[in-house]
mmCIF file of N, CA and C in Angstrom:
data_model
loop_
_atom_site.group_PDB
_atom_site.id
_atom_site.type_symbol
_atom_site.label_atom_id
_atom_site.label_comp_id
_atom_site.label_asym_id
_atom_site.label_seq_id
_atom_site.Cartn_x
_atom_site.Cartn_y
_atom_site.Cartn_z
ATOM 1 N N MET E 1 44.147 -80.501 70.569
ATOM 2 C CA MET E 1 44.021 -80.803 69.162
ATOM 3 C C MET E 1 44.788 -79.743 68.364
ATOM 4 N N GLN E 2 45.543 -80.166 67.401
ATOM 5 C CA GLN E 2 46.323 -79.244 66.599
ATOM 6 C C GLN E 2 45.438 -78.539 65.589
ATOM 7 N N ALA E 3 45.814 -77.309 65.253
ATOM 8 C CA ALA E 3 45.038 -76.515 64.310
ATOM 9 C C ALA E 3 44.982 -77.188 62.940
ATOM 10 N N ALA E 4 46.056 -77.835 62.540
ATOM 11 C CA ALA E 4 46.102 -78.445 61.208
ATOM 12 C C ALA E 4 45.086 -79.570 61.061
ATOM 13 N N SER E 5 44.770 -80.272 62.158
ATOM 14 C CA SER E 5 43.834 -81.388 62.073
ATOM 15 C C SER E 5 42.387 -80.968 62.312
ATOM 16 N N ASN E 6 42.166 -79.726 62.693
ATOM 17 C CA ASN E 6 40.826 -79.230 62.960
ATOM 18 C C ASN E 6 40.604 -77.974 62.123
ATOM 19 N N PRO E 7 39.766 -78.066 61.086
ATOM 20 C CA PRO E 7 39.580 -76.905 60.196
ATOM 21 C C PRO E 7 39.107 -75.647 60.924
ATOM 22 N N TYR E 8 38.251 -75.782 61.923
ATOM 23 C CA TYR E 8 37.772 -74.613 62.655
ATOM 24 C C TYR E 8 38.916 -73.952 63.411
ATOM 25 N N GLN E 9 39.740 -74.766 64.085
ATOM 26 C CA GLN E 9 40.890 -74.211 64.809
ATOM 27 C C GLN E 9 41.872 -73.547 63.844
ATOM 28 N N GLN E 10 42.050 -74.158 62.679
ATOM 29 C CA GLN E 10 42.933 -73.577 61.670
ATOM 30 C C GLN E 10 42.388 -72.234 61.198
ATOM 31 N N TYR E 11 41.070 -72.158 60.997
ATOM 32 C CA TYR E 11 40.435 -70.901 60.597
ATOM 33 C C TYR E 11 40.652 -69.831 61.664
ATOM 34 N N LEU E 12 40.417 -70.183 62.927
ATOM 35 C CA LEU E 12 40.605 -69.224 64.020
ATOM 36 C C LEU E 12 42.050 -68.755 64.102
ATOM 37 N N GLN E 13 42.978 -69.689 63.988
ATOM 38 C CA GLN E 13 44.385 -69.320 64.053
ATOM 39 C C GLN E 13 44.740 -68.373 62.909
ATOM 40 N N ASN E 14 44.268 -68.659 61.714
ATOM 41 C CA ASN E 14 44.526 -67.788 60.563
ATOM 42 C C ASN E 14 43.881 -66.419 60.752
ATOM 43 N N ALA E 15 42.685 -66.398 61.318
ATOM 44 C CA ALA E 15 41.987 -65.128 61.548
ATOM 45 C C ALA E 15 42.798 -64.246 62.494
ATOM 46 N N VAL E 16 43.340 -64.837 63.537
ATOM 47 C CA VAL E 16 44.132 -64.073 64.506
ATOM 48 C C VAL E 16 45.454 -63.629 63.890
ATOM 49 N N LEU E 17 46.113 -64.528 63.185
ATOM 50 C CA LEU E 17 47.431 -64.214 62.621
ATOM 51 C C LEU E 17 47.374 -63.157 61.524
ATOM 52 N N THR E 18 46.232 -63.041 60.847
ATOM 53 C CA THR E 18 46.127 -62.088 59.736
ATOM 54 C C THR E 18 45.340 -60.831 60.093
ATOM 55 N N ALA E 19 44.856 -60.740 61.317
ATOM 56 C CA ALA E 19 44.047 -59.585 61.725
ATOM 57 C C ALA E 19 44.922 -58.346 61.912
ATOM 58 N N ASP E 20 44.381 -57.196 61.503
ATOM 59 C CA ASP E 20 45.091 -55.953 61.778
ATOM 60 C C ASP E 20 44.927 -55.644 63.274
ATOM 61 N N PRO E 21 45.754 -54.755 63.830
ATOM 62 C CA PRO E 21 45.705 -54.495 65.274
ATOM 63 C C PRO E 21 44.319 -54.090 65.789
ATOM 64 N N GLY E 22 43.593 -53.302 65.016
ATOM 65 C CA GLY E 22 42.254 -52.900 65.449
ATOM 66 C C GLY E 22 41.302 -54.074 65.547
ATOM 67 N N ARG E 23 41.329 -54.941 64.554
ATOM 68 C CA ARG E 23 40.467 -56.131 64.551
ATOM 69 C C ARG E 23 40.893 -57.086 65.661
ATOM 70 N N LEU E 24 42.198 -57.205 65.896
ATOM 71 C CA LEU E 24 42.695 -58.075 66.957
ATOM 72 C C LEU E 24 42.218 -57.589 68.328
ATOM 73 N N THR E 25 42.227 -56.290 68.537
ATOM 74 C CA THR E 25 41.735 -55.739 69.801
ATOM 75 C C THR E 25 40.268 -56.097 70.000
ATOM 76 N N LEU E 26 39.478 -55.977 68.938
ATOM 77 C CA LEU E 26 38.062 -56.346 69.029
ATOM 78 C C LEU E 26 37.910 -57.833 69.355
ATOM 79 N N MET E 27 38.754 -58.678 68.760
ATOM 80 C CA MET E 27 38.722 -60.114 69.057
ATOM 81 C C MET E 27 39.060 -60.365 70.535
ATOM 82 N N LEU E 28 40.010 -59.613 71.054
ATOM 83 C CA LEU E 28 40.375 -59.768 72.464
ATOM 84 C C LEU E 28 39.224 -59.357 73.377
ATOM 85 N N TYR E 29 38.559 -58.258 73.051
ATOM 86 C CA TYR E 29 37.391 -57.848 73.842
ATOM 87 C C TYR E 29 36.324 -58.942 73.818
ATOM 88 N N THR E 30 36.061 -59.474 72.639
ATOM 89 C CA THR E 30 35.051 -60.527 72.499
ATOM 90 C C THR E 30 35.437 -61.750 73.318
ATOM 91 N N GLY E 31 36.708 -62.117 73.272
ATOM 92 C CA GLY E 31 37.180 -63.255 74.063
ATOM 93 C C GLY E 31 37.052 -63.014 75.552
ATOM 94 N N ALA E 32 37.385 -61.811 75.994
ATOM 95 C CA ALA E 32 37.276 -61.491 77.422
ATOM 96 C C ALA E 32 35.830 -61.630 77.895
ATOM 97 N N VAL E 33 34.897 -61.088 77.111
ATOM 98 C CA VAL E 33 33.477 -61.196 77.481
ATOM 99 C C VAL E 33 33.061 -62.658 77.529
ATOM 100 N N LYS E 34 33.502 -63.438 76.548
ATOM 101 C CA LYS E 34 33.155 -64.864 76.504
ATOM 102 C C LYS E 34 33.615 -65.565 77.784
ATOM 103 N N PHE E 35 34.851 -65.316 78.196
ATOM 104 C CA PHE E 35 35.368 -65.987 79.391
ATOM 105 C C PHE E 35 34.718 -65.465 80.667
ATOM 106 N N ILE E 36 34.392 -64.190 80.718
ATOM 107 C CA ILE E 36 33.692 -63.642 81.895
ATOM 108 C C ILE E 36 32.308 -64.279 82.017
ATOM 109 N N ARG E 37 31.600 -64.375 80.896
ATOM 110 C CA ARG E 37 30.272 -65.021 80.912
ATOM 111 C C ARG E 37 30.402 -66.496 81.300
ATOM 112 N N GLN E 38 31.448 -67.147 80.801
ATOM 113 C CA GLN E 38 31.689 -68.541 81.147
ATOM 114 C C GLN E 38 31.925 -68.683 82.651
ATOM 115 N N ALA E 39 32.706 -67.779 83.223
ATOM 116 C CA ALA E 39 32.963 -67.808 84.667
ATOM 117 C C ALA E 39 31.659 -67.638 85.441
ATOM 118 N N SER E 40 30.826 -66.723 84.981
ATOM 119 C CA SER E 40 29.543 -66.491 85.638
ATOM 120 C C SER E 40 28.642 -67.721 85.544
ATOM 121 N N ASP E 41 28.595 -68.338 84.368
ATOM 122 C CA ASP E 41 27.792 -69.554 84.187
ATOM 123 C C ASP E 41 28.301 -70.685 85.077
ATOM 124 N N CYS E 42 29.621 -70.801 85.189
ATOM 125 C CA CYS E 42 30.193 -71.828 86.057
ATOM 126 C C CYS E 42 29.842 -71.576 87.521
ATOM 127 N N LEU E 43 29.869 -70.302 87.935
ATOM 128 C CA LEU E 43 29.469 -69.991 89.311
ATOM 129 C C LEU E 43 28.024 -70.401 89.561
ATOM 130 N N ALA E 44 27.151 -70.103 88.595
ATOM 131 C CA ALA E 44 25.734 -70.462 88.741
ATOM 132 C C ALA E 44 25.561 -71.977 88.849
ATOM 133 N N ALA E 45 26.428 -72.717 88.170
ATOM 134 C CA ALA E 45 26.362 -74.180 88.207
ATOM 135 C C ALA E 45 27.187 -74.763 89.363
ATOM 136 N N ARG E 46 27.728 -73.888 90.194
ATOM 137 C CA ARG E 46 28.571 -74.272 91.331
ATOM 138 C C ARG E 46 29.830 -75.036 90.897
ATOM 139 N N ASP E 47 30.296 -74.718 89.706
ATOM 140 C CA ASP E 47 31.556 -75.284 89.188
ATOM 141 C C ASP E 47 32.662 -74.270 89.487
ATOM 142 N N ILE E 48 33.156 -74.294 90.716
ATOM 143 C CA ILE E 48 34.143 -73.322 91.169
ATOM 144 C C ILE E 48 35.460 -73.441 90.391
ATOM 145 N N PRO E 49 35.986 -74.646 90.161
ATOM 146 C CA PRO E 49 37.221 -74.733 89.353
ATOM 147 C C PRO E 49 37.023 -74.196 87.926
ATOM 148 N N GLY E 50 35.885 -74.468 87.330
ATOM 149 C CA GLY E 50 35.603 -73.955 85.990
ATOM 150 C C GLY E 50 35.507 -72.441 85.984
ATOM 151 N N ALA E 51 34.860 -71.875 87.008
ATOM 152 C CA ALA E 51 34.755 -70.419 87.123
ATOM 153 C C ALA E 51 36.138 -69.801 87.277
ATOM 154 N N HIS E 52 36.970 -70.432 88.076
ATOM 155 C CA HIS E 52 38.336 -69.945 88.293
ATOM 156 C C HIS E 52 39.120 -69.942 86.978
ATOM 157 N N ARG E 53 39.062 -71.053 86.242
ATOM 158 C CA ARG E 53 39.794 -71.147 84.966
ATOM 159 C C ARG E 53 39.327 -70.088 83.973
ATOM 160 N N ALA E 54 38.015 -69.927 83.845
ATOM 161 C CA ALA E 54 37.474 -68.947 82.894
ATOM 162 C C ALA E 54 37.853 -67.527 83.313
ATOM 163 N N ASN E 55 37.787 -67.247 84.614
ATOM 164 C CA ASN E 55 38.155 -65.927 85.107
ATOM 165 C C ASN E 55 39.628 -65.644 84.823
ATOM 166 N N LEU E 56 40.487 -66.636 85.033
ATOM 167 C CA LEU E 56 41.910 -66.447 84.754
ATOM 168 C C LEU E 56 42.153 -66.149 83.280
ATOM 169 N N ARG E 57 41.405 -66.782 82.400
ATOM 170 C CA ARG E 57 41.568 -66.519 80.962
ATOM 171 C C ARG E 57 41.163 -65.086 80.642
ATOM 172 N N ALA E 58 40.074 -64.618 81.249
ATOM 173 C CA ALA E 58 39.657 -63.229 81.056
ATOM 174 C C ALA E 58 40.720 -62.283 81.606
ATOM 175 N N GLN E 59 41.267 -62.603 82.784
ATOM 176 C CA GLN E 59 42.323 -61.782 83.369
ATOM 177 C C GLN E 59 43.539 -61.720 82.444
ATOM 178 N N ASP E 60 43.900 -62.849 81.848
ATOM 179 C CA ASP E 60 45.049 -62.878 80.932
ATOM 180 C C ASP E 60 44.843 -61.923 79.761
ATOM 181 N N ILE E 61 43.637 -61.886 79.233
ATOM 182 C CA ILE E 61 43.348 -60.990 78.109
ATOM 183 C C ILE E 61 43.465 -59.538 78.548
ATOM 184 N N ILE E 62 42.906 -59.224 79.702
ATOM 185 C CA ILE E 62 42.962 -57.843 80.199
ATOM 186 C C ILE E 62 44.414 -57.438 80.475
ATOM 187 N N VAL E 63 45.212 -58.340 81.029
ATOM 188 C CA VAL E 63 46.628 -58.044 81.269
ATOM 189 C C VAL E 63 47.334 -57.782 79.936
ATOM 190 N N TYR E 64 47.042 -58.585 78.928
ATOM 191 C CA TYR E 64 47.655 -58.363 77.610
ATOM 192 C C TYR E 64 47.286 -56.971 77.086
ATOM 193 N N LEU E 65 46.012 -56.618 77.183
ATOM 194 C CA LEU E 65 45.570 -55.296 76.723
ATOM 195 C C LEU E 65 46.280 -54.195 77.517
ATOM 196 N N LEU E 66 46.394 -54.390 78.807
ATOM 197 C CA LEU E 66 47.062 -53.412 79.682
ATOM 198 C C LEU E 66 48.535 -53.243 79.300
ATOM 199 N N GLU E 67 49.188 -54.354 78.996
ATOM 200 C CA GLU E 67 50.616 -54.302 78.666
ATOM 201 C C GLU E 67 50.884 -53.699 77.291
ATOM 202 N N THR E 68 49.915 -53.761 76.397
ATOM 203 C CA THR E 68 50.158 -53.327 75.022
ATOM 204 C C THR E 68 49.552 -51.970 74.681
ATOM 205 N N VAL E 69 48.844 -51.364 75.607
ATOM 206 C CA VAL E 69 48.214 -50.069 75.322
ATOM 207 C C VAL E 69 49.283 -48.978 75.203
ATOM 208 N N ASN E 70 49.063 -48.048 74.306
ATOM 209 C CA ASN E 70 49.977 -46.927 74.089
ATOM 210 C C ASN E 70 49.653 -45.827 75.100
ATOM 211 N N ARG E 71 50.498 -45.711 76.115
ATOM 212 C CA ARG E 71 50.248 -44.740 77.193
ATOM 213 C C ARG E 71 50.758 -43.344 76.859
ATOM 214 N N GLU E 72 51.319 -43.173 75.674
ATOM 215 C CA GLU E 72 51.814 -41.852 75.289
ATOM 216 C C GLU E 72 50.672 -40.922 74.873
ATOM 217 N N MET E 73 49.543 -41.501 74.547
ATOM 218 C CA MET E 73 48.374 -40.704 74.159
ATOM 219 C C MET E 73 47.388 -40.666 75.331
ATOM 220 N N GLU E 74 46.605 -39.611 75.387
ATOM 221 C CA GLU E 74 45.641 -39.461 76.490
ATOM 222 C C GLU E 74 44.656 -40.631 76.534
ATOM 223 N N VAL E 75 44.159 -41.040 75.369
ATOM 224 C CA VAL E 75 43.210 -42.157 75.340
ATOM 225 C C VAL E 75 43.876 -43.438 75.853
ATOM 226 N N GLY E 76 45.165 -43.604 75.579
ATOM 227 C CA GLY E 76 45.891 -44.764 76.077
ATOM 228 C C GLY E 76 46.019 -44.756 77.589
ATOM 229 N N LYS E 77 46.253 -43.571 78.147
ATOM 230 C CA LYS E 77 46.323 -43.445 79.611
ATOM 231 C C LYS E 77 44.983 -43.820 80.235
ATOM 232 N N ASN E 78 43.903 -43.349 79.613
ATOM 233 C CA ASN E 78 42.566 -43.652 80.134
ATOM 234 C C ASN E 78 42.254 -45.142 80.011
ATOM 235 N N LEU E 79 42.612 -45.734 78.863
ATOM 236 C CA LEU E 79 42.389 -47.166 78.688
ATOM 237 C C LEU E 79 43.212 -47.970 79.687
ATOM 238 N N SER E 80 44.438 -47.549 79.918
ATOM 239 C CA SER E 80 45.297 -48.232 80.875
ATOM 240 C C SER E 80 44.650 -48.254 82.259
ATOM 241 N N ALA E 81 44.134 -47.127 82.681
ATOM 242 C CA ALA E 81 43.462 -47.048 83.991
ATOM 243 C C ALA E 81 42.231 -47.948 84.019
ATOM 244 N N LEU E 82 41.479 -47.970 82.919
ATOM 245 C CA LEU E 82 40.277 -48.804 82.855
ATOM 246 C C LEU E 82 40.647 -50.287 82.869
ATOM 247 N N TYR E 83 41.665 -50.671 82.084
ATOM 248 C CA TYR E 83 42.099 -52.069 82.082
ATOM 249 C C TYR E 83 42.580 -52.488 83.463
ATOM 250 N N ASP E 84 43.311 -51.606 84.138
ATOM 251 C CA ASP E 84 43.781 -51.907 85.488
ATOM 252 C C ASP E 84 42.595 -52.131 86.428
ATOM 253 N N TYR E 85 41.606 -51.257 86.330
ATOM 254 C CA TYR E 85 40.414 -51.394 87.169
ATOM 255 C C TYR E 85 39.703 -52.725 86.880
ATOM 256 N N MET E 86 39.533 -53.041 85.594
ATOM 257 C CA MET E 86 38.841 -54.283 85.233
ATOM 258 C C MET E 86 39.608 -55.494 85.740
ATOM 259 N N TYR E 87 40.924 -55.456 85.622
ATOM 260 C CA TYR E 87 41.734 -56.567 86.116
ATOM 261 C C TYR E 87 41.540 -56.757 87.626
ATOM 262 N N ARG E 88 41.640 -55.659 88.370
ATOM 263 C CA ARG E 88 41.470 -55.749 89.831
ATOM 264 C C ARG E 88 40.083 -56.269 90.199
ATOM 265 N N ARG E 89 39.074 -55.848 89.447
ATOM 266 C CA ARG E 89 37.704 -56.327 89.713
ATOM 267 C C ARG E 89 37.565 -57.817 89.389
ATOM 268 N N LEU E 90 38.215 -58.279 88.323
ATOM 269 C CA LEU E 90 38.173 -59.714 87.999
ATOM 270 C C LEU E 90 38.848 -60.539 89.091
ATOM 271 N N VAL E 91 39.962 -60.036 89.609
ATOM 272 C CA VAL E 91 40.629 -60.732 90.713
ATOM 273 C C VAL E 91 39.686 -60.792 91.920
ATOM 274 N N GLU E 92 39.050 -59.670 92.216
ATOM 275 C CA GLU E 92 38.104 -59.630 93.336
ATOM 276 C C GLU E 92 36.940 -60.589 93.120
ATOM 277 N N ALA E 93 36.417 -60.622 91.889
ATOM 278 C CA ALA E 93 35.307 -61.542 91.581
ATOM 279 C C ALA E 93 35.746 -62.987 91.761
ATOM 280 N N ASN E 94 36.989 -63.268 91.409
ATOM 281 C CA ASN E 94 37.498 -64.628 91.540
ATOM 282 C C ASN E 94 37.652 -65.017 93.003
ATOM 283 N N VAL E 95 38.137 -64.090 93.806
ATOM 284 C CA VAL E 95 38.316 -64.369 95.237
ATOM 285 C C VAL E 95 36.969 -64.515 95.930
ATOM 286 N N LYS E 96 36.055 -63.599 95.642
ATOM 287 C CA LYS E 96 34.754 -63.586 96.328
ATOM 288 C C LYS E 96 33.713 -64.483 95.666
ATOM 289 N N LYS E 97 34.020 -64.976 94.455
ATOM 290 C CA LYS E 97 33.054 -65.771 93.675
ATOM 291 C C LYS E 97 31.762 -64.979 93.515
ATOM 292 N N ASP E 98 31.915 -63.731 93.061
ATOM 293 C CA ASP E 98 30.812 -62.775 92.976
ATOM 294 C C ASP E 98 30.392 -62.537 91.524
ATOM 295 N N PRO E 99 29.236 -63.069 91.129
ATOM 296 C CA PRO E 99 28.776 -62.894 89.747
ATOM 297 C C PRO E 99 28.415 -61.440 89.413
ATOM 298 N N ALA E 100 28.076 -60.641 90.406
ATOM 299 C CA ALA E 100 27.735 -59.235 90.148
ATOM 300 C C ALA E 100 28.964 -58.468 89.655
ATOM 301 N N ILE E 101 30.117 -58.770 90.213
ATOM 302 C CA ILE E 101 31.341 -58.113 89.760
ATOM 303 C C ILE E 101 31.669 -58.556 88.337
ATOM 304 N N LEU E 102 31.481 -59.848 88.057
ATOM 305 C CA LEU E 102 31.711 -60.345 86.702
ATOM 306 C C LEU E 102 30.810 -59.619 85.711
ATOM 307 N N GLU E 103 29.569 -59.418 86.093
ATOM 308 C CA GLU E 103 28.617 -58.723 85.211
ATOM 309 C C GLU E 103 29.056 -57.279 84.969
ATOM 310 N N GLU E 104 29.543 -56.624 86.021
ATOM 311 C CA GLU E 104 30.033 -55.251 85.886
ATOM 312 C C GLU E 104 31.165 -55.183 84.858
ATOM 313 N N VAL E 105 32.144 -56.077 84.993
ATOM 314 C CA VAL E 105 33.295 -56.061 84.095
ATOM 315 C C VAL E 105 32.878 -56.446 82.678
ATOM 316 N N ALA E 106 31.995 -57.417 82.550
ATOM 317 C CA ALA E 106 31.505 -57.803 81.219
ATOM 318 C C ALA E 106 30.855 -56.607 80.533
ATOM 319 N N GLY E 107 30.084 -55.833 81.280
ATOM 320 C CA GLY E 107 29.444 -54.637 80.723
ATOM 321 C C GLY E 107 30.461 -53.609 80.260
ATOM 322 N N LEU E 108 31.513 -53.420 81.047
ATOM 323 C CA LEU E 108 32.562 -52.468 80.659
ATOM 324 C C LEU E 108 33.257 -52.918 79.368
ATOM 325 N N VAL E 109 33.579 -54.204 79.299
ATOM 326 C CA VAL E 109 34.263 -54.720 78.113
ATOM 327 C C VAL E 109 33.339 -54.662 76.896
ATOM 328 N N GLU E 110 32.063 -54.971 77.090
ATOM 329 C CA GLU E 110 31.105 -54.882 75.977
ATOM 330 C C GLU E 110 30.988 -53.447 75.470
ATOM 331 N N ASP E 111 30.986 -52.481 76.385
ATOM 332 C CA ASP E 111 30.951 -51.070 75.973
ATOM 333 C C ASP E 111 32.182 -50.717 75.147
ATOM 334 N N LEU E 112 33.357 -51.165 75.607
ATOM 335 C CA LEU E 112 34.586 -50.920 74.865
ATOM 336 C C LEU E 112 34.523 -51.574 73.485
ATOM 337 N N ALA E 113 34.039 -52.804 73.445
ATOM 338 C CA ALA E 113 33.950 -53.526 72.170
ATOM 339 C C ALA E 113 33.029 -52.793 71.200
ATOM 340 N N GLY E 114 31.901 -52.304 71.690
ATOM 341 C CA GLY E 114 30.973 -51.562 70.836
ATOM 342 C C GLY E 114 31.589 -50.288 70.295
ATOM 343 N N THR E 115 32.281 -49.570 71.160
ATOM 344 C CA THR E 115 32.956 -48.342 70.734
ATOM 345 C C THR E 115 34.050 -48.661 69.730
ATOM 346 N N TRP E 116 34.810 -49.694 70.006
ATOM 347 C CA TRP E 116 35.911 -50.083 69.128
ATOM 348 C C TRP E 116 35.372 -50.501 67.758
ATOM 349 N N GLU E 117 34.279 -51.249 67.774
ATOM 350 C CA GLU E 117 33.676 -51.704 66.510
ATOM 351 C C GLU E 117 33.213 -50.507 65.672
ATOM 352 N N GLN E 118 32.614 -49.526 66.320
ATOM 353 C CA GLN E 118 32.195 -48.315 65.607
ATOM 354 C C GLN E 118 33.401 -47.571 65.025
ATOM 355 N N ALA E 119 34.486 -47.503 65.791
ATOM 356 C CA ALA E 119 35.693 -46.838 65.305
ATOM 357 C C ALA E 119 36.256 -47.552 64.088
ATOM 358 N N LEU E 120 36.220 -48.895 64.114
ATOM 359 C CA LEU E 120 36.716 -49.666 62.969
ATOM 360 C C LEU E 120 35.849 -49.433 61.740
ATOM 361 N N LYS E 121 34.540 -49.344 61.952
ATOM 362 C CA LYS E 121 33.639 -49.079 60.822
ATOM 363 C C LYS E 121 33.909 -47.695 60.227
ATOM 364 N N LEU E 122 34.075 -46.703 61.089
ATOM 365 C CA LEU E 122 34.393 -45.354 60.603
ATOM 366 C C LEU E 122 35.715 -45.335 59.857
ATOM 367 N N LYS E 123 36.703 -46.027 60.395
ATOM 368 C CA LYS E 123 38.001 -46.098 59.730
ATOM 369 C C LYS E 123 37.853 -46.745 58.342
ATOM 370 N N GLY E 124 37.058 -47.803 58.269
ATOM 371 C CA GLY E 124 36.824 -48.478 56.996
ATOM 372 C C GLY E 124 36.102 -47.584 56.001
ATOM 373 N N GLN E 125 35.117 -46.817 56.490
ATOM 374 C CA GLN E 125 34.383 -45.902 55.615
ATOM 375 C C GLN E 125 35.295 -44.793 55.125
ATOM 376 N N GLN E 126 36.154 -44.291 56.002
ATOM 377 C CA GLN E 126 37.080 -43.227 55.601
ATOM 378 C C GLN E 126 38.081 -43.742 54.584
ATOM 379 N N ALA E 127 38.550 -44.984 54.785
ATOM 380 C CA ALA E 127 39.512 -45.564 53.852
ATOM 381 C C ALA E 127 38.857 -45.801 52.487
ATOM 382 N N ALA E 128 37.597 -46.211 52.490
ATOM 383 C CA ALA E 128 36.887 -46.450 51.230
ATOM 384 C C ALA E 128 36.573 -45.152 50.517
ATOM 385 N N GLY E 129 36.263 -44.119 51.301
ATOM 386 C CA GLY E 129 35.909 -42.829 50.712
ATOM 387 C C GLY E 129 37.106 -41.952 50.401
ATOM 388 N N GLY E 130 38.241 -42.237 51.050
ATOM 389 C CA GLY E 130 39.394 -41.356 50.917
ATOM 390 C C GLY E 130 40.420 -41.944 50.033
#
């Protein structure tokens, strides 16, 4: 369905296209968690093709984050290593059909999302106060 014919899709597309890089990163974390949870739910329902598709979508997000991280800064190097680890674990979860690995990665991404959200709030407070 095209975004123009679906107001919700149009809203989502506009939200992504107009988001600043920090907000976009948070959206990517949220999407990754959504697809990881979807993969886990599909495994529980014995929907192996659905679990595979959802896992691949989560992997795509992690690969995007890995490719776009700034490795010139120490925090970027650390994030790069973490994204690489999460990607390898998602591949392993997909091969083994292991919901425990999916849960581990979902927890890591949720932790990152929480930290990122706090950083965005602090940045917003500093911008408002400064």
